């Protein structure tokens, strides 16, 4: 992204800490809502799952995050940014603190930390964009395990696949970036910067969609999100629910997909809380138990990620590292 466009992404340390505090408040509100909904049943569900089952589910979520971090690291190395793994992992995890932001756009906070290591904003946002794109494709494919036997959800699956194909086609055409450059040259001010920044974003994204990186990124995405589906299966098994492994993975996929229909929101809050219990009820699970299974799944996936993100952000803020800036490309 050109230098003129970068100030729009700058954020002071105070405002960054305010965002972190807001994310922490969101965790507390959700936990309080979960307890108010049915504290007694939730406690009983946690006891039924047990410490061992709970650790398995959290371990599945942690594996999901590590696999996606590996994919993210590959993307930045491809863009010419080999970073220290320890601090880079903290930067990646800190993005999860803002997962509940609209369209998960808050995860772009990684760009602010990575800029301190000389990573251009265009590269960071391109990595996030391609990550969301492949997540969407992976989740749609996993959702197919359930959707193939439930025609009512075919439109959601078809829409996700068509959207992914359209975005890949747009990104893959160099002419798209050149067209945006021409539009930018004919304008001034914010419009010019926005169009030029978008052109740079598409160019960086295209570098991450070579056949090898595309296949590897999709493969890691399938495993990472599939593992989350396995976590839902372990929850169902702990609660003695009649759900098979493949069905649980498919239910997780279609619930996340249907819950995130508002563009690039694999994990969008609100919709999943409705769809997942409905899909479990269709498998013969009582509604009250289906809601508990959803709450356990949400706590072990989304809110566990937010908690890890908050801890990572706290460490980054407490131990800032300011290497000499590298000129943006």
Short mmCIF file of C-alpha atoms in Angstrom, two decimals:
data_model
loop_
_atom_site.label_atom_id
_atom_site.label_comp_id
_atom_site.label_asym_id
_atom_site.label_seq_id
_atom_site.Cartn_x
_atom_site.Cartn_y
_atom_site.Cartn_z
CA UNK A 1 0.00 0.00 0.00
CA UNK A 2 1.42 3.36 -0.86
CA UNK A 3 2.61 5.71 1.87
CA UNK A 4 -0.26 8.12 1.32
CA UNK A 5 -2.79 5.48 2.23
CA UNK A 6 -1.10 4.19 5.36
CA UNK A 7 -2.04 6.91 7.89
CA UNK A 8 -5.67 5.77 7.70
CA UNK A 9 -4.64 2.55 9.44
CA UNK A 10 -2.56 4.14 12.19
CA UNK A 11 -3.87 3.77 15.73
CA UNK A 12 -2.41 5.18 18.91
CA UNK A 13 -1.44 2.91 21.76
CA UNK A 14 -4.25 4.35 23.88
CA UNK A 15 -6.91 3.61 21.29
CA UNK A 16 -5.47 0.16 20.75
CA UNK A 17 -5.76 -0.55 24.46
CA UNK A 18 -9.33 0.79 24.39
CA UNK A 19 -10.18 -1.76 21.69
CA UNK A 20 -8.64 -4.50 23.81
CA UNK A 21 -10.75 -3.41 26.80
CA UNK A 22 -13.87 -3.44 24.61
CA UNK A 23 -13.12 -7.00 23.47
CA UNK A 24 -12.65 -8.04 27.11
CA UNK A 25 -16.03 -6.54 27.95
CA UNK A 26 -17.59 -8.55 25.11
CA UNK A 27 -16.25 -11.77 26.63
CA UNK A 28 -17.73 -10.90 30.02
CA UNK A 29 -21.12 -10.00 28.53
CA UNK A 30 -21.31 -13.27 26.57
CA UNK A 31 -20.31 -15.36 29.58
CA UNK A 32 -22.87 -13.57 31.72
CA UNK A 33 -25.56 -14.18 29.09
CA UNK A 34 -24.62 -17.87 28.95
CA UNK A 35 -24.91 -18.18 32.71
CA UNK A 36 -28.18 -16.27 32.90
CA UNK A 37 -29.66 -18.42 30.12
CA UNK A 38 -29.41 -21.57 32.19
CA UNK A 39 -26.59 -21.68 34.72
CA UNK A 40 -27.69 -24.97 36.27
CA UNK A 41 -27.91 -26.83 32.96
CA UNK A 42 -24.63 -25.32 31.75
CA UNK A 43 -22.84 -26.49 34.89
CA UNK A 44 -24.37 -29.95 34.44
CA UNK A 45 -23.20 -30.00 30.81
CA UNK A 46 -19.67 -29.04 31.87
CA UNK A 47 -19.67 -31.83 34.45
CA UNK A 48 -20.91 -34.30 31.81
CA UNK A 49 -18.16 -33.24 29.44
CA UNK A 50 -15.59 -33.62 32.21
CA UNK A 51 -12.11 -32.20 32.56
CA UNK A 52 -10.69 -34.66 30.02
CA UNK A 53 -13.39 -33.89 27.46
CA UNK A 54 -13.03 -30.18 28.03
CA UNK A 55 -9.28 -30.34 27.49
CA UNK A 56 -9.80 -32.32 24.29
CA UNK A 57 -12.19 -29.71 22.92
CA UNK A 58 -9.90 -26.82 23.89
CA UNK A 59 -6.96 -28.73 22.39
CA UNK A 60 -8.87 -29.06 19.12
CA UNK A 61 -9.43 -25.31 19.09
CA UNK A 62 -5.79 -24.63 19.89
CA UNK A 63 -4.72 -26.90 17.02
CA UNK A 64 -7.03 -24.93 14.74
CA UNK A 65 -5.29 -21.68 15.69
CA UNK A 66 -1.79 -23.13 15.28
CA UNK A 67 -2.57 -24.57 11.84
CA UNK A 68 -3.96 -21.24 10.69
CA UNK A 69 -0.92 -19.46 12.11
CA UNK A 70 1.31 -21.76 10.07
CA UNK A 71 -0.64 -20.82 6.95
CA UNK A 72 -0.42 -17.11 7.85
CA UNK A 73 3.36 -17.41 8.39
CA UNK A 74 3.76 -18.99 4.97
CA UNK A 75 1.89 -16.10 3.41
CA UNK A 76 4.08 -13.46 5.02
CA UNK A 77 7.25 -15.38 4.12
CA UNK A 78 6.02 -15.52 0.54
CA UNK A 79 5.62 -11.73 0.67
CA UNK A 80 9.19 -11.38 1.94
CA UNK A 81 8.63 -11.09 5.69
CA UNK A 82 10.24 -13.91 7.71
CA UNK A 83 9.50 -12.85 11.30
CA UNK A 84 10.58 -14.14 14.74
CA UNK A 85 8.09 -16.96 15.40
CA UNK A 86 7.46 -16.25 19.07
CA UNK A 87 6.45 -12.63 18.71
CA UNK A 88 4.76 -13.29 15.38
CA UNK A 89 2.57 -15.92 17.07
CA UNK A 90 1.56 -13.32 19.67
CA UNK A 91 0.72 -10.86 16.89
CA UNK A 92 -1.38 -13.47 15.11
CA UNK A 93 -3.23 -14.49 18.26
CA UNK A 94 -3.90 -10.88 19.26
CA UNK A 95 -6.10 -10.55 16.17
CA UNK A 96 -8.51 -13.04 17.75
CA UNK A 97 -9.29 -10.50 20.48
CA UNK A 98 -11.26 -8.63 17.80
CA UNK A 99 -12.90 -11.62 16.12
CA UNK A 100 -16.36 -10.41 17.12
CA UNK A 101 -15.96 -7.15 15.17
CA UNK A 102 -18.18 -6.72 12.06
CA UNK A 103 -16.87 -8.98 9.27
CA UNK A 104 -14.01 -9.83 11.67
CA UNK A 105 -12.37 -6.66 10.36
CA UNK A 106 -10.88 -6.06 13.81
CA UNK A 107 -8.38 -8.83 13.10
CA UNK A 108 -6.65 -6.30 10.86
CA UNK A 109 -5.13 -4.94 14.09
CA UNK A 110 -2.30 -7.38 13.31
CA UNK A 111 -1.24 -4.98 10.59
CA UNK A 112 -0.55 -2.31 13.21
CA UNK A 113 1.83 -4.54 15.13
CA UNK A 114 3.44 -6.02 12.02
CA UNK A 115 4.09 -2.54 10.61
CA UNK A 116 6.53 -2.09 13.49
CA UNK A 117 8.50 -4.96 11.91
CA UNK A 118 8.51 -3.34 8.48
CA UNK A 119 5.57 -5.28 7.04
CA UNK A 120 3.64 -3.04 4.66
CA UNK A 121 -0.06 -2.68 5.42
CA UNK A 122 -0.92 -4.00 1.96
CA UNK A 123 0.89 -7.27 2.73
CA UNK A 124 -0.76 -7.75 6.14
CA UNK A 125 -4.25 -7.00 4.84
CA UNK A 126 -3.65 -9.21 1.78
CA UNK A 127 -2.71 -12.12 4.05
CA UNK A 128 -5.87 -11.55 6.11
CA UNK A 129 -8.00 -11.27 2.97
CA UNK A 130 -6.68 -14.50 1.46
CA UNK A 131 -7.00 -16.24 4.85
CA UNK A 132 -10.69 -15.25 5.02
CA UNK A 133 -11.19 -16.34 1.42
CA UNK A 134 -9.76 -19.81 1.98
CA UNK A 135 -11.58 -20.13 5.31
CA UNK A 136 -14.83 -19.45 3.47
CA UNK A 137 -14.02 -22.12 0.89
CA UNK A 138 -12.90 -24.67 3.49
CA UNK A 139 -15.98 -24.15 5.65
CA UNK A 140 -18.25 -24.41 2.61
CA UNK A 141 -16.65 -27.72 1.66
CA UNK A 142 -17.01 -29.05 5.21
CA UNK A 143 -20.61 -27.86 5.28
CA UNK A 144 -21.17 -30.09 2.27
CA UNK A 145 -20.94 -33.10 4.59
CA UNK A 146 -24.28 -32.00 6.04
CA UNK A 147 -25.79 -30.03 3.17
CA UNK A 148 -25.75 -32.96 0.74
CA UNK A 149 -28.53 -34.53 2.78
CA UNK A 150 -30.36 -31.29 3.59
CA UNK A 151 -31.51 -29.48 0.47
CA UNK A 152 -32.76 -26.47 2.42
CA UNK A 153 -29.13 -25.43 2.89
CA UNK A 154 -28.02 -25.88 -0.72
CA UNK A 155 -28.45 -22.17 -1.54
CA UNK A 156 -26.09 -21.15 1.30
CA UNK A 157 -23.46 -23.62 0.14
CA UNK A 158 -23.84 -22.67 -3.52
CA UNK A 159 -23.66 -18.98 -2.64
CA UNK A 160 -20.45 -19.43 -0.65
CA UNK A 161 -18.81 -21.42 -3.44
CA UNK A 162 -19.88 -18.93 -6.11
CA UNK A 163 -18.66 -15.99 -4.03
CA UNK A 164 -15.29 -17.68 -3.52
CA UNK A 165 -14.96 -18.46 -7.22
CA UNK A 166 -15.87 -14.89 -8.17
CA UNK A 167 -13.33 -13.40 -5.75
CA UNK A 168 -10.61 -15.74 -6.97
CA UNK A 169 -11.38 -14.72 -10.54
CA UNK A 170 -11.22 -11.02 -9.67
CA UNK A 171 -7.99 -11.32 -7.70
CA UNK A 172 -6.35 -13.54 -10.30
CA UNK A 173 -6.68 -10.98 -13.09
CA UNK A 174 -3.84 -8.43 -13.24
CA UNK A 175 -6.18 -6.27 -15.29
CA UNK A 176 -8.26 -5.63 -12.16
CA UNK A 177 -5.36 -3.91 -10.38
CA UNK A 178 -4.47 -1.94 -13.50
CA UNK A 179 -8.05 -0.75 -13.83
CA UNK A 180 -8.07 0.43 -10.21
CA UNK A 181 -4.77 2.24 -10.82
CA UNK A 182 -6.33 4.12 -13.73
CA UNK A 183 -9.35 5.05 -11.61
CA UNK A 184 -7.03 6.24 -8.84
CA UNK A 185 -4.98 8.37 -11.25
CA UNK A 186 -8.16 10.16 -12.33
CA UNK A 187 -9.12 11.08 -8.77
CA UNK A 188 -7.65 12.91 -5.80
CA UNK A 189 -7.74 12.89 -2.02
CA UNK A 190 -9.25 9.97 -0.14
CA UNK A 191 -10.75 8.37 -3.23
CA UNK A 192 -7.34 8.26 -4.89
CA UNK A 193 -5.70 6.76 -1.80
CA UNK A 194 -8.46 4.20 -1.30
CA UNK A 195 -8.37 3.01 -4.92
CA UNK A 196 -4.56 2.87 -5.00
CA UNK A 197 -4.55 0.95 -1.72
CA UNK A 198 -7.09 -1.53 -3.05
CA UNK A 199 -4.99 -2.06 -6.18
CA UNK A 200 -1.93 -2.78 -4.01
CA UNK A 201 -4.00 -5.16 -1.87
CA UNK A 202 -5.10 -7.15 -4.91
CA UNK A 203 -1.54 -7.34 -6.23
CA UNK A 204 -0.25 -8.67 -2.91
CA UNK A 205 -3.17 -11.10 -2.64
CA UNK A 206 -2.48 -12.46 -6.12
CA UNK A 207 1.04 -13.44 -5.01
CA UNK A 208 -0.54 -15.69 -2.35
CA UNK A 209 -2.75 -17.55 -4.80
CA UNK A 210 -0.16 -19.51 -6.75
CA UNK A 211 -1.30 -23.14 -7.22
CA UNK A 212 1.02 -24.44 -4.49
CA UNK A 213 0.09 -21.85 -1.88
CA UNK A 214 -3.59 -22.09 -2.80
CA UNK A 215 -3.67 -25.88 -2.42
CA UNK A 216 -1.59 -25.82 0.76
CA UNK A 217 -3.64 -23.02 2.30
CA UNK A 218 -6.92 -24.76 1.49
CA UNK A 219 -5.60 -28.04 2.88
CA UNK A 220 -4.58 -26.42 6.15
CA UNK A 221 -7.94 -24.66 6.30
CA UNK A 222 -9.85 -27.91 5.83
CA UNK A 223 -7.87 -29.60 8.60
CA UNK A 224 -8.09 -26.61 10.94
CA UNK A 225 -11.84 -26.10 10.63
CA UNK A 226 -12.46 -29.85 10.46
CA UNK A 227 -10.75 -30.19 13.83
CA UNK A 228 -13.21 -27.64 15.24
CA UNK A 229 -15.99 -29.90 13.97
CA UNK A 230 -14.34 -32.80 15.77
CA UNK A 231 -14.49 -30.65 18.90
CA UNK A 232 -18.26 -30.32 18.46
CA UNK A 233 -18.45 -34.11 18.09
CA UNK A 234 -16.60 -34.57 21.38
CA UNK A 235 -19.05 -32.19 23.03
CA UNK A 236 -21.97 -34.17 21.64
CA UNK A 237 -20.36 -37.45 22.74
CA UNK A 238 -19.81 -36.06 26.24
CA UNK A 239 -23.50 -35.13 26.40
CA UNK A 240 -24.56 -38.53 24.96
CA UNK A 241 -26.13 -36.96 21.90
CA UNK A 242 -26.94 -39.09 18.80
CA UNK A 243 -24.57 -37.29 16.40
CA UNK A 244 -21.93 -39.01 14.26
CA UNK A 245 -18.47 -37.58 13.60
CA UNK A 246 -19.12 -36.60 9.97
CA UNK A 247 -22.51 -35.15 10.88
CA UNK A 248 -20.95 -33.05 13.66
CA UNK A 249 -18.29 -31.70 11.29
CA UNK A 250 -20.95 -30.92 8.69
CA UNK A 251 -23.22 -29.26 11.26
CA UNK A 252 -20.33 -27.13 12.47
CA UNK A 253 -19.54 -26.11 8.90
CA UNK A 254 -23.09 -25.19 7.89
CA UNK A 255 -23.74 -23.42 11.21
CA UNK A 256 -20.62 -21.29 10.84
CA UNK A 257 -21.41 -20.65 7.17
CA UNK A 258 -25.04 -19.76 7.79
CA UNK A 259 -24.11 -17.72 10.84
CA UNK A 260 -21.62 -15.69 8.87
CA UNK A 261 -23.60 -14.83 5.76
CA UNK A 262 -22.75 -11.14 6.23
CA UNK A 263 -19.60 -11.45 4.09
CA UNK A 264 -16.43 -13.10 5.30
CA UNK A 265 -17.55 -13.87 8.83
CA UNK A 266 -16.64 -17.53 9.54
CA UNK A 267 -17.73 -17.43 13.14
CA UNK A 268 -20.16 -14.53 12.92
CA UNK A 269 -21.91 -14.03 16.22
CA UNK A 270 -25.68 -14.32 16.36
CA UNK A 271 -26.56 -16.55 13.43
CA UNK A 272 -24.62 -19.58 14.61
CA UNK A 273 -26.38 -19.42 17.98
CA UNK A 274 -29.65 -20.03 16.13
CA UNK A 275 -28.56 -22.38 13.36
CA UNK A 276 -26.45 -24.89 15.30
CA UNK A 277 -29.18 -25.80 17.84
CA UNK A 278 -31.69 -26.08 14.98
CA UNK A 279 -29.44 -28.52 13.13
CA UNK A 280 -28.87 -30.56 16.28
CA UNK A 281 -32.62 -30.67 16.96
CA UNK A 282 -33.07 -32.04 13.41
CA UNK A 283 -30.82 -34.93 14.50
CA UNK A 284 -33.14 -35.76 17.39
CA UNK A 285 -31.46 -33.71 20.12
CA UNK A 286 -33.80 -31.98 22.61
CA UNK A 287 -33.78 -28.21 22.15
CA UNK A 288 -32.51 -27.39 25.64
CA UNK A 289 -29.59 -29.81 25.24
CA UNK A 290 -28.86 -28.54 21.73
CA UNK A 291 -28.57 -25.00 23.09
CA UNK A 292 -26.17 -26.22 25.78
CA UNK A 293 -24.03 -28.00 23.18
CA UNK A 294 -23.92 -24.77 21.16
CA UNK A 295 -22.90 -22.76 24.23
CA UNK A 296 -20.11 -25.20 25.04
CA UNK A 297 -18.94 -25.10 21.43
CA UNK A 298 -18.95 -21.31 21.40
CA UNK A 299 -17.07 -21.08 24.69
CA UNK A 300 -14.44 -23.55 23.47
CA UNK A 301 -13.97 -21.97 20.05
CA UNK A 302 -14.91 -18.31 19.61
CA UNK A 303 -14.54 -17.13 23.21
CA UNK A 304 -11.47 -19.25 23.91
CA UNK A 305 -9.90 -17.56 20.86
CA UNK A 306 -10.93 -14.10 22.11
CA UNK A 307 -9.43 -14.87 25.53
CA UNK A 308 -6.14 -16.01 23.99
CA UNK A 309 -6.18 -12.90 21.81
CA UNK A 310 -6.62 -10.67 24.84
CA UNK A 311 -3.73 -12.35 26.63
CA UNK A 312 -1.51 -12.03 23.55
CA UNK A 313 -2.46 -8.37 23.12
CA UNK A 314 -1.71 -7.70 26.78
CA UNK A 315 1.77 -9.21 26.39
CA UNK A 316 2.43 -7.18 23.24
CA UNK A 317 1.35 -3.96 24.93
CA UNK A 318 3.37 -4.73 28.06
CA UNK A 319 6.49 -5.63 26.07
CA UNK A 320 6.53 -3.39 22.98
CA UNK A 321 9.20 -4.05 20.40
CA UNK A 322 10.11 -1.23 18.09
CA UNK A 323 12.63 -2.32 15.47
CA UNK A 324 13.83 0.26 12.99
CA UNK A 325 11.08 0.82 10.40
CA UNK A 326 11.55 -0.53 6.92
CA UNK A 327 10.35 1.56 4.00
CA UNK A 328 6.98 0.42 2.69
CA UNK A 329 7.06 -1.19 -0.68
#
